[in-house]
mmCIF file of C-alpha atoms and ligand atoms in Angstrom:
data_model
loop_
_atom_site.group_PDB
_atom_site.id
_atom_site.type_symbol
_atom_site.label_atom_id
_atom_site.label_comp_id
_atom_site.label_asym_id
_atom_site.label_seq_id
_atom_site.Cartn_x
_atom_site.Cartn_y
_atom_site.Cartn_z
ATOM 1 C CA MET A 1 247.830 201.264 -17.634
ATOM 2 C CA PRO A 2 246.846 198.252 -19.802
ATOM 3 C CA THR A 3 247.985 194.888 -18.385
ATOM 4 C CA ALA A 4 248.480 193.050 -21.700
ATOM 5 C CA PHE A 5 251.300 194.323 -23.881
ATOM 6 C CA PRO A 6 252.608 193.206 -27.293
ATOM 7 C CA ASP A 7 255.801 191.161 -27.519
ATOM 8 C CA ILE A 8 258.877 192.965 -28.769
ATOM 9 C CA ASP A 9 258.767 190.945 -32.021
ATOM 10 C CA VAL A 10 255.263 192.257 -32.700
ATOM 11 C CA LEU A 11 256.347 195.811 -31.905
ATOM 12 C CA GLU A 12 259.382 195.562 -34.174
ATOM 13 C CA ASP A 13 257.250 194.225 -37.029
ATOM 14 C CA VAL A 14 254.674 196.985 -36.544
ATOM 15 C CA LEU A 15 257.298 199.762 -36.532
ATOM 16 C CA ASP A 16 258.981 198.247 -39.581
ATOM 17 C CA VAL A 17 255.661 198.350 -41.456
ATOM 18 C CA ALA A 18 254.913 201.883 -40.152
ATOM 19 C CA ALA A 19 258.224 203.055 -41.634
ATOM 20 C CA ARG A 20 256.691 202.513 -45.100
ATOM 21 C CA ALA A 21 254.803 205.797 -44.478
ATOM 22 C CA PRO A 22 255.421 208.552 -47.025
ATOM 23 C CA SER A 23 257.639 211.425 -45.881
ATOM 24 C CA ALA A 24 258.862 214.596 -47.581
ATOM 25 C CA GLY A 25 262.117 213.796 -49.390
ATOM 26 C CA ASN A 26 261.891 210.316 -47.814
ATOM 27 C CA ALA A 27 263.595 211.954 -44.798
ATOM 28 C CA GLN A 28 261.668 209.802 -42.260
ATOM 29 C CA PRO A 29 262.078 212.518 -39.606
ATOM 30 C CA TRP A 30 260.727 210.544 -36.654
ATOM 31 C CA ARG A 31 261.812 208.679 -33.532
ATOM 32 C CA TRP A 32 259.970 206.145 -31.416
ATOM 33 C CA HIS A 33 260.347 205.387 -27.726
ATOM 34 C CA VAL A 34 258.671 202.231 -26.422
ATOM 35 C CA ASP A 35 258.179 201.335 -22.773
ATOM 36 C CA ARG A 36 255.406 199.415 -21.016
ATOM 37 C CA GLY A 37 253.283 202.579 -20.947
ATOM 38 C CA GLY A 38 253.063 202.419 -24.732
ATOM 39 C CA ILE A 39 254.701 203.982 -27.768
ATOM 40 C CA ARG A 40 255.765 207.613 -28.015
ATOM 41 C CA LEU A 41 256.391 209.425 -31.309
ATOM 42 C CA LEU A 42 258.902 212.277 -31.472
ATOM 43 C CA ALA A 43 260.103 214.451 -34.341
ATOM 44 C CA ASP A 44 263.742 213.946 -35.349
ATOM 45 C CA TRP A 45 264.761 217.497 -36.224
ATOM 46 C CA THR A 46 268.219 216.353 -37.302
ATOM 47 C CA ARG A 47 266.491 214.901 -40.380
ATOM 48 C CA SER A 48 264.633 218.068 -41.340
ATOM 49 C CA LEU A 49 265.479 219.145 -44.902
ATOM 50 C CA GLY A 50 266.006 222.802 -43.832
ATOM 51 C CA ASP A 51 265.120 225.453 -41.255
ATOM 52 C CA SER A 52 262.190 227.244 -42.855
ATOM 53 C CA ASP A 53 258.603 227.003 -41.636
ATOM 54 C CA ASP A 54 257.865 224.884 -44.729
ATOM 55 C CA ASP A 55 260.569 222.414 -43.646
ATOM 56 C CA ARG A 56 259.060 222.263 -40.130
ATOM 57 C CA ARG A 57 255.660 221.636 -41.707
ATOM 58 C CA ASP A 58 257.131 218.753 -43.743
ATOM 59 C CA VAL A 59 258.557 217.193 -40.551
ATOM 60 C CA ILE A 60 255.245 217.309 -38.676
ATOM 61 C CA LEU A 61 253.194 216.165 -41.690
ATOM 62 C CA SER A 62 255.566 213.222 -42.163
ATOM 63 C CA CYS A 63 255.302 212.377 -38.449
ATOM 64 C CA GLY A 64 251.501 212.452 -38.766
ATOM 65 C CA ALA A 65 251.734 210.027 -41.688
ATOM 66 C CA VAL A 66 253.911 207.578 -39.755
ATOM 67 C CA LEU A 67 251.619 207.879 -36.702
ATOM 68 C CA HIS A 68 248.644 206.784 -38.802
ATOM 69 C CA HIS A 69 250.623 203.988 -40.486
ATOM 70 C CA CYS A 70 251.674 202.798 -37.006
ATOM 71 C CA ALA A 71 248.088 202.829 -35.677
ATOM 72 C CA VAL A 72 246.898 200.871 -38.741
ATOM 73 C CA ALA A 73 249.713 198.307 -38.434
ATOM 74 C CA LEU A 74 249.044 197.936 -34.684
ATOM 75 C CA ALA A 75 245.327 197.458 -35.271
ATOM 76 C CA ALA A 76 246.001 194.800 -37.913
ATOM 77 C CA ALA A 77 248.227 193.017 -35.373
ATOM 78 C CA GLY A 78 245.354 192.989 -32.846
ATOM 79 C CA TRP A 79 246.214 196.133 -30.849
ATOM 80 C CA SER A 80 244.058 199.241 -30.913
ATOM 81 C CA SER A 81 245.716 202.438 -29.774
ATOM 82 C CA ARG A 82 244.314 205.271 -27.703
ATOM 83 C CA ILE A 83 246.266 208.244 -29.025
ATOM 84 C CA GLN A 84 247.050 211.366 -27.051
ATOM 85 C CA ARG A 85 248.294 213.994 -29.498
ATOM 86 C CA THR A 86 250.889 216.591 -28.442
ATOM 87 C CA PRO A 87 250.619 215.688 -24.710
ATOM 88 C CA ASP A 88 253.567 218.017 -24.068
ATOM 89 C CA ASP A 89 255.954 220.114 -26.148
ATOM 90 C CA THR A 90 258.369 217.248 -26.834
ATOM 91 C CA VAL A 91 256.102 214.290 -27.610
ATOM 92 C CA LEU A 92 254.013 214.429 -30.781
ATOM 93 C CA ALA A 93 251.854 211.452 -29.827
ATOM 94 C CA ALA A 94 251.573 208.871 -27.055
ATOM 95 C CA LEU A 95 249.878 205.582 -27.955
ATOM 96 C CA GLU A 96 248.371 203.393 -25.232
ATOM 97 C CA LEU A 97 247.758 199.885 -26.509
ATOM 98 C CA HIS A 98 244.750 197.628 -25.918
ATOM 99 C CA ARG A 99 243.916 194.212 -27.316
ATOM 100 C CA SER A 100 241.269 194.390 -29.986
ATOM 101 C CA ASP A 101 240.303 192.444 -33.124
ATOM 102 C CA PRO A 102 240.814 194.398 -36.343
ATOM 103 C CA GLY A 103 237.784 195.353 -38.456
ATOM 104 C CA GLU A 104 237.608 194.702 -42.202
ATOM 105 C CA GLY A 105 238.374 198.354 -43.061
ATOM 106 C CA THR A 106 241.566 198.260 -40.985
ATOM 107 C CA ARG A 107 242.687 195.011 -42.592
ATOM 108 C CA GLU A 108 242.224 196.556 -46.048
ATOM 109 C CA LEU A 109 244.220 199.674 -45.163
ATOM 110 C CA ALA A 110 246.999 197.584 -43.605
ATOM 111 C CA ALA A 111 247.134 195.350 -46.685
ATOM 112 C CA ALA A 112 247.552 198.476 -48.848
ATOM 113 C CA ILE A 113 250.705 199.655 -47.030
ATOM 114 C CA THR A 114 253.222 197.612 -49.016
ATOM 115 C CA GLY A 115 251.627 198.474 -52.394
ATOM 116 C CA ARG A 116 251.355 202.253 -51.857
ATOM 117 C CA ARG A 117 253.926 204.473 -53.573
ATOM 118 C CA ALA A 118 254.392 208.178 -54.175
ATOM 119 C CA ASP A 119 253.577 207.706 -57.856
ATOM 120 C CA ARG A 120 254.787 210.692 -59.894
ATOM 121 C CA ARG A 121 253.897 209.245 -63.297
ATOM 122 C CA SER A 122 251.093 210.668 -65.488
ATOM 123 C CA TYR A 123 247.713 209.133 -64.791
ATOM 124 C CA HIS A 124 245.233 208.441 -67.589
ATOM 125 C CA GLY A 125 241.445 208.289 -67.502
ATOM 126 C CA ALA A 126 238.819 209.326 -64.973
ATOM 127 C CA LEU A 127 238.383 208.385 -61.332
ATOM 128 C CA PRO A 128 235.486 206.030 -60.498
ATOM 129 C CA ALA A 129 232.347 208.056 -59.666
ATOM 130 C CA GLY A 130 232.135 209.084 -56.023
ATOM 131 C CA THR A 131 235.862 208.692 -55.243
ATOM 132 C CA VAL A 132 236.485 212.329 -54.297
ATOM 133 C CA GLU A 133 233.302 212.467 -52.193
ATOM 134 C CA LEU A 134 234.412 209.324 -50.327
ATOM 135 C CA LEU A 135 237.845 210.814 -49.614
ATOM 136 C CA VAL A 136 236.293 214.116 -48.443
ATOM 137 C CA LEU A 137 234.320 212.120 -45.856
ATOM 138 C CA ARG A 138 237.460 210.243 -44.781
ATOM 139 C CA ALA A 139 239.352 213.530 -44.359
ATOM 140 C CA GLU A 140 236.555 214.897 -42.147
ATOM 141 C CA ARG A 141 237.217 212.104 -39.624
ATOM 142 C CA PHE A 142 240.626 213.723 -39.058
ATOM 143 C CA GLY A 143 239.144 217.215 -38.738
ATOM 144 C CA VAL A 144 240.807 218.043 -42.059
ATOM 145 C CA ARG A 145 239.325 219.693 -45.168
ATOM 146 C CA LEU A 146 239.815 218.223 -48.621
ATOM 147 C CA ALA A 147 239.014 220.016 -51.886
ATOM 148 C CA VAL A 148 239.854 219.757 -55.582
ATOM 149 C CA VAL A 149 242.403 222.211 -57.017
ATOM 150 C CA PRO A 150 240.867 223.667 -60.221
ATOM 151 C CA SER A 151 242.569 221.853 -63.080
ATOM 152 C CA ALA A 152 243.707 225.127 -64.708
ATOM 153 C CA ARG A 153 245.666 225.926 -61.533
ATOM 154 C CA TRP A 154 248.280 223.200 -61.546
ATOM 155 C CA ALA A 155 250.912 222.083 -64.013
ATOM 156 C CA ARG A 156 253.250 219.175 -64.612
ATOM 157 C CA LEU A 157 256.664 220.739 -65.183
ATOM 158 C CA GLY A 158 258.726 217.660 -65.884
ATOM 159 C CA ASP A 159 258.932 213.962 -65.164
ATOM 160 C CA ALA A 160 258.354 214.343 -61.452
ATOM 161 C CA GLU A 161 257.746 218.025 -60.778
ATOM 162 C CA PHE A 162 254.467 219.815 -60.255
ATOM 163 C CA ALA A 163 253.560 223.454 -59.629
ATOM 164 C CA LEU A 164 250.606 225.644 -58.810
ATOM 165 C CA ARG A 165 250.079 228.341 -61.415
ATOM 166 C CA TYR A 166 248.223 231.473 -60.377
ATOM 167 C CA GLY A 167 248.971 234.529 -62.496
ATOM 168 C CA ASP A 168 251.134 232.631 -65.023
ATOM 169 C CA PRO A 169 249.868 231.637 -68.476
ATOM 170 C CA ALA A 170 247.895 228.383 -68.536
ATOM 171 C CA PRO A 171 250.627 225.699 -68.467
ATOM 172 C CA GLY A 172 248.811 222.431 -69.249
ATOM 173 C CA HIS A 173 249.208 219.001 -67.695
ATOM 174 C CA ALA A 174 251.287 217.340 -70.395
ATOM 175 C CA GLY A 175 248.816 214.463 -70.737
ATOM 176 C CA ASP A 176 248.344 213.926 -67.006
ATOM 177 C CA ASP A 177 244.607 213.395 -66.216
ATOM 178 C CA ALA A 178 245.211 213.394 -62.437
ATOM 179 C CA VAL A 179 242.847 215.092 -60.014
ATOM 180 C CA MET A 180 244.823 217.404 -57.710
ATOM 181 C CA LEU A 181 243.440 217.483 -54.151
ATOM 182 C CA VAL A 182 244.384 219.934 -51.424
ATOM 183 C CA VAL A 183 244.448 218.986 -47.729
ATOM 184 C CA ALA A 184 243.828 221.964 -45.430
ATOM 185 C CA THR A 185 243.292 222.669 -41.743
ATOM 186 C CA GLU A 186 241.425 225.366 -39.830
ATOM 187 C CA THR A 187 244.499 226.463 -37.878
ATOM 188 C CA ASP A 188 248.168 226.214 -38.811
ATOM 189 C CA SER A 189 249.334 224.746 -35.474
ATOM 190 C CA ASP A 190 251.654 221.753 -35.104
ATOM 191 C CA ALA A 191 248.676 219.778 -33.757
ATOM 192 C CA ALA A 192 246.689 220.587 -36.915
ATOM 193 C CA ARG A 193 249.649 219.668 -39.124
ATOM 194 C CA LEU A 194 249.943 216.323 -37.317
ATOM 195 C CA ARG A 195 246.272 215.578 -38.084
ATOM 196 C CA ALA A 196 246.820 216.605 -41.718
ATOM 197 C CA GLY A 197 249.718 214.124 -41.905
ATOM 198 C CA GLU A 198 247.486 211.377 -40.518
ATOM 199 C CA ALA A 199 244.897 212.250 -43.162
ATOM 200 C CA ILE A 200 247.547 212.095 -45.934
ATOM 201 C CA SER A 201 248.390 208.575 -44.776
ATOM 202 C CA ASP A 202 244.738 207.520 -44.592
ATOM 203 C CA LEU A 203 243.811 209.003 -47.984
ATOM 204 C CA THR A 204 246.791 207.557 -49.852
ATOM 205 C CA LEU A 205 246.244 204.110 -48.282
ATOM 206 C CA ALA A 206 242.523 204.272 -49.087
ATOM 207 C CA ALA A 207 243.448 205.229 -52.672
ATOM 208 C CA ALA A 208 245.862 202.286 -52.896
ATOM 209 C CA SER A 209 243.225 199.897 -51.545
ATOM 210 C CA LEU A 210 240.854 201.147 -54.286
ATOM 211 C CA GLY A 211 243.515 200.363 -56.912
ATOM 212 C CA LEU A 212 244.334 204.059 -57.460
ATOM 213 C CA ALA A 213 247.656 205.887 -57.660
ATOM 214 C CA SER A 214 248.515 208.908 -55.541
ATOM 215 C CA CYS A 215 251.373 211.222 -54.624
ATOM 216 C CA PRO A 216 251.501 213.679 -51.707
ATOM 217 C CA LEU A 217 253.175 216.979 -52.656
ATOM 218 C CA THR A 218 254.221 219.995 -50.595
ATOM 219 C CA ASN A 219 256.810 221.610 -52.909
ATOM 220 C CA PRO A 220 254.112 223.329 -55.021
ATOM 221 C CA LEU A 221 252.843 225.066 -51.841
ATOM 222 C CA LYS A 222 256.215 226.609 -51.004
ATOM 223 C CA ASP A 223 255.665 229.729 -53.102
ATOM 224 C CA PRO A 224 253.677 231.986 -50.707
ATOM 225 C CA ARG A 225 251.826 233.782 -53.537
ATOM 226 C CA ASN A 226 250.474 230.538 -54.964
ATOM 227 C CA ARG A 227 249.611 229.253 -51.492
ATOM 228 C CA LEU A 228 247.644 232.427 -50.733
ATOM 229 C CA ALA A 229 245.879 232.437 -54.103
ATOM 230 C CA LEU A 230 244.856 228.786 -53.628
ATOM 231 C CA THR A 231 243.628 229.532 -50.101
ATOM 232 C CA CYS A 232 241.479 232.402 -51.322
ATOM 233 C CA GLU A 233 240.120 230.638 -54.383
ATOM 234 C CA VAL A 234 239.319 227.246 -52.826
ATOM 235 C CA PHE A 235 238.713 228.046 -49.148
ATOM 236 C CA ASP A 236 237.649 231.725 -49.195
ATOM 237 C CA GLY A 237 240.786 232.456 -47.202
ATOM 238 C CA GLU A 238 239.481 230.380 -44.274
ATOM 239 C CA ALA A 239 241.773 227.338 -44.191
ATOM 240 C CA HIS A 240 245.497 226.602 -44.259
ATOM 241 C CA PRO A 241 246.630 224.384 -47.171
ATOM 242 C CA GLN A 242 249.029 221.737 -45.820
ATOM 243 C CA ALA A 243 249.665 219.449 -48.794
ATOM 244 C CA LEU A 244 248.428 218.451 -52.236
ATOM 245 C CA ILE A 245 247.621 214.883 -53.225
ATOM 246 C CA LYS A 246 247.773 213.917 -56.898
ATOM 247 C CA LEU A 247 245.208 211.168 -57.477
ATOM 248 C CA GLY A 248 244.157 209.051 -60.430
ATOM 249 C CA PRO A 249 243.845 205.598 -61.989
ATOM 250 C CA ARG A 250 246.995 203.539 -61.422
ATOM 251 C CA PRO A 251 249.161 203.557 -64.591
ATOM 252 C CA ASP A 252 249.724 200.215 -66.293
ATOM 253 C CA GLY A 253 252.965 198.410 -65.634
ATOM 254 C CA GLU A 254 255.028 197.891 -62.534
ATOM 255 C CA LEU A 255 254.769 200.040 -59.449
ATOM 256 C CA PRO A 256 257.581 202.563 -58.977
ATOM 257 C CA PRO A 257 260.363 200.850 -56.978
ATOM 258 C CA ALA A 258 260.051 200.899 -53.179
ATOM 259 C CA GLU A 259 262.394 203.491 -51.641
ATOM 260 C CA ASP A 260 264.726 202.497 -48.797
ATOM 261 C CA ARG A 261 263.711 202.965 -45.179
ATOM 262 C CA ARG A 262 265.634 203.330 -41.913
ATOM 263 C CA SER A 263 265.636 200.222 -39.759
ATOM 264 C CA VAL A 264 263.658 199.962 -36.520
ATOM 265 C CA ALA A 265 266.984 199.888 -34.640
ATOM 266 C CA GLU A 266 267.866 203.299 -36.100
ATOM 267 C CA THR A 267 264.595 204.986 -35.165
ATOM 268 C CA THR A 268 263.569 203.318 -31.925
ATOM 269 C CA THR A 269 264.607 203.028 -28.286
ATOM 270 C CA PHE A 270 263.046 200.201 -26.288
ATOM 271 C CA ASP A 271 262.768 200.278 -22.487
ATOM 272 C CA LEU A 272 260.386 197.421 -21.836
ATOM 273 C CA ASP A 273 261.352 196.908 -18.178
ATOM 274 C CA ARG A 274 259.761 200.194 -17.181
ATOM 275 C CA ASP A 275 256.202 201.576 -17.183
ATOM 276 C CA ARG A 276 257.217 205.127 -17.970
ATOM 277 C CA SER A 277 260.807 205.945 -18.801
ATOM 278 C CA VAL A 278 262.496 209.180 -19.754
ATOM 279 C CA VAL A 279 263.326 209.734 -23.410
ATOM 280 C CA ASP A 280 266.891 210.983 -23.893
ATOM 281 C CA ASP A 281 267.947 213.946 -26.066
ATOM 282 C CA VAL A 282 264.530 215.282 -26.959
ATOM 283 C CA GLU A 283 264.098 218.664 -28.552
ATOM 284 C CA PRO A 284 260.813 220.516 -28.083
ATOM 285 C CA PHE A 285 258.812 220.562 -31.310
ATOM 286 C CA ALA A 286 257.300 223.923 -30.343
ATOM 287 C CA PRO A 287 260.346 226.243 -30.307
HETATM 288 C C1 LIG B 1 254.565 215.722 -46.352
HETATM 289 C C2 LIG B 1 255.038 215.126 -47.654
HETATM 290 C C3 LIG B 1 255.447 215.967 -48.683
HETATM 291 C C4 LIG B 1 255.865 215.448 -49.906
HETATM 292 N N1 LIG B 1 256.182 216.322 -50.927
HETATM 293 C C5 LIG B 1 256.570 215.830 -52.123
HETATM 294 C C6 LIG B 1 256.843 216.727 -53.206
HETATM 295 O O1 LIG B 1 256.704 217.939 -53.088
HETATM 296 N N2 LIG B 1 257.250 216.186 -54.377
HETATM 297 C C7 LIG B 1 257.378 214.819 -54.546
HETATM 298 O O2 LIG B 1 257.729 214.400 -55.653
HETATM 299 N N3 LIG B 1 257.112 213.941 -53.538
HETATM 300 C C8 LIG B 1 256.702 214.412 -52.340
HETATM 301 N N4 LIG B 1 256.385 213.548 -51.314
HETATM 302 C C9 LIG B 1 256.505 212.100 -51.518
HETATM 303 C C10 LIG B 1 257.814 211.580 -50.897
HETATM 304 O O3 LIG B 1 258.927 212.016 -51.646
HETATM 305 C C11 LIG B 1 257.751 210.050 -50.775
HETATM 306 O O4 LIG B 1 256.762 209.725 -49.839
HETATM 307 C C12 LIG B 1 259.077 209.442 -50.315
HETATM 308 O O5 LIG B 1 260.072 209.665 -51.284
HETATM 309 C C13 LIG B 1 258.983 207.931 -50.044
HETATM 310 O O6 LIG B 1 258.525 207.242 -51.162
HETATM 311 P P1 LIG B 1 257.186 206.355 -51.109
HETATM 312 O O7 LIG B 1 256.058 207.275 -50.645
HETATM 313 O O8 LIG B 1 256.982 205.869 -52.524
HETATM 314 O O9 LIG B 1 257.389 205.252 -50.148
HETATM 315 C C14 LIG B 1 255.931 214.047 -50.096
HETATM 316 C C15 LIG B 1 255.525 213.196 -49.050
HETATM 317 C C16 LIG B 1 255.060 213.734 -47.848
HETATM 318 C C17 LIG B 1 254.577 212.829 -46.754
#
């Protein structure tokens, strides 16, 4: 058990920043419990957008994204976290906190949090050389695979809608030069989905810090035929696609407006008098 522990003001600030994480439908399906043992992350199933396996995937991916945002915000505040993932079937992650000075890379990621958006606009022009290779290496640190979706296999359907197109006539991108990336994992477990969510957070923050635009997408993967065709074509059938990330040069003009977030008071219970307290009303994430 670490002896030093952040003040509640620091913890509130960190969790407020972490809440800027992307989440499917901006549902923010997470809960935090903080005691002197550290911070625990739980899924909030009441905020799931449905009951299908795809909806469950969206919840865990979103929780992975907020976990990574939280670790980055903690590190920038001078607290590194030792993370135990899925320590039991109710807690998605337990973070034990230790004092530590942030490195330059962490500072850059943390600074990118407020300027990152799910940017659904069309992107124009090419990525700087080496960008995809850099992001592939970053994804590997999370045990996650990253590949490019062949450009003939995705389409822009409208202002903010994208689809995979296997079997249909070539649809075109309607002037969108984006590169479409696919994040995949070796297994399709909740633990793997959590890691994929962390990678989505890391990759979109890294993109923002490089001055690029990005948008995570899972809706295009919800048609099982397209998901299977993508898996076979890009991964020889040997990985599980978890999400797409649209990536490209940031369009000119203002950033898309920041979407609302739940307050720390709505998502968090604090029990700072105790080393290890019981979290009320938890549902197992592994049914
Ligand atoms: C797991 C996940 C899936 C998402 N899927 C989609 C999607 O299919 N289509 C879309 O337009 N946005 C998608 N998003 C982006 C969210 O809608 C966006 O993060 C949320 O509205 C908050 O906005 P912000 O990221 O700009 O803060 C997804 C985000 C995550 C983390």
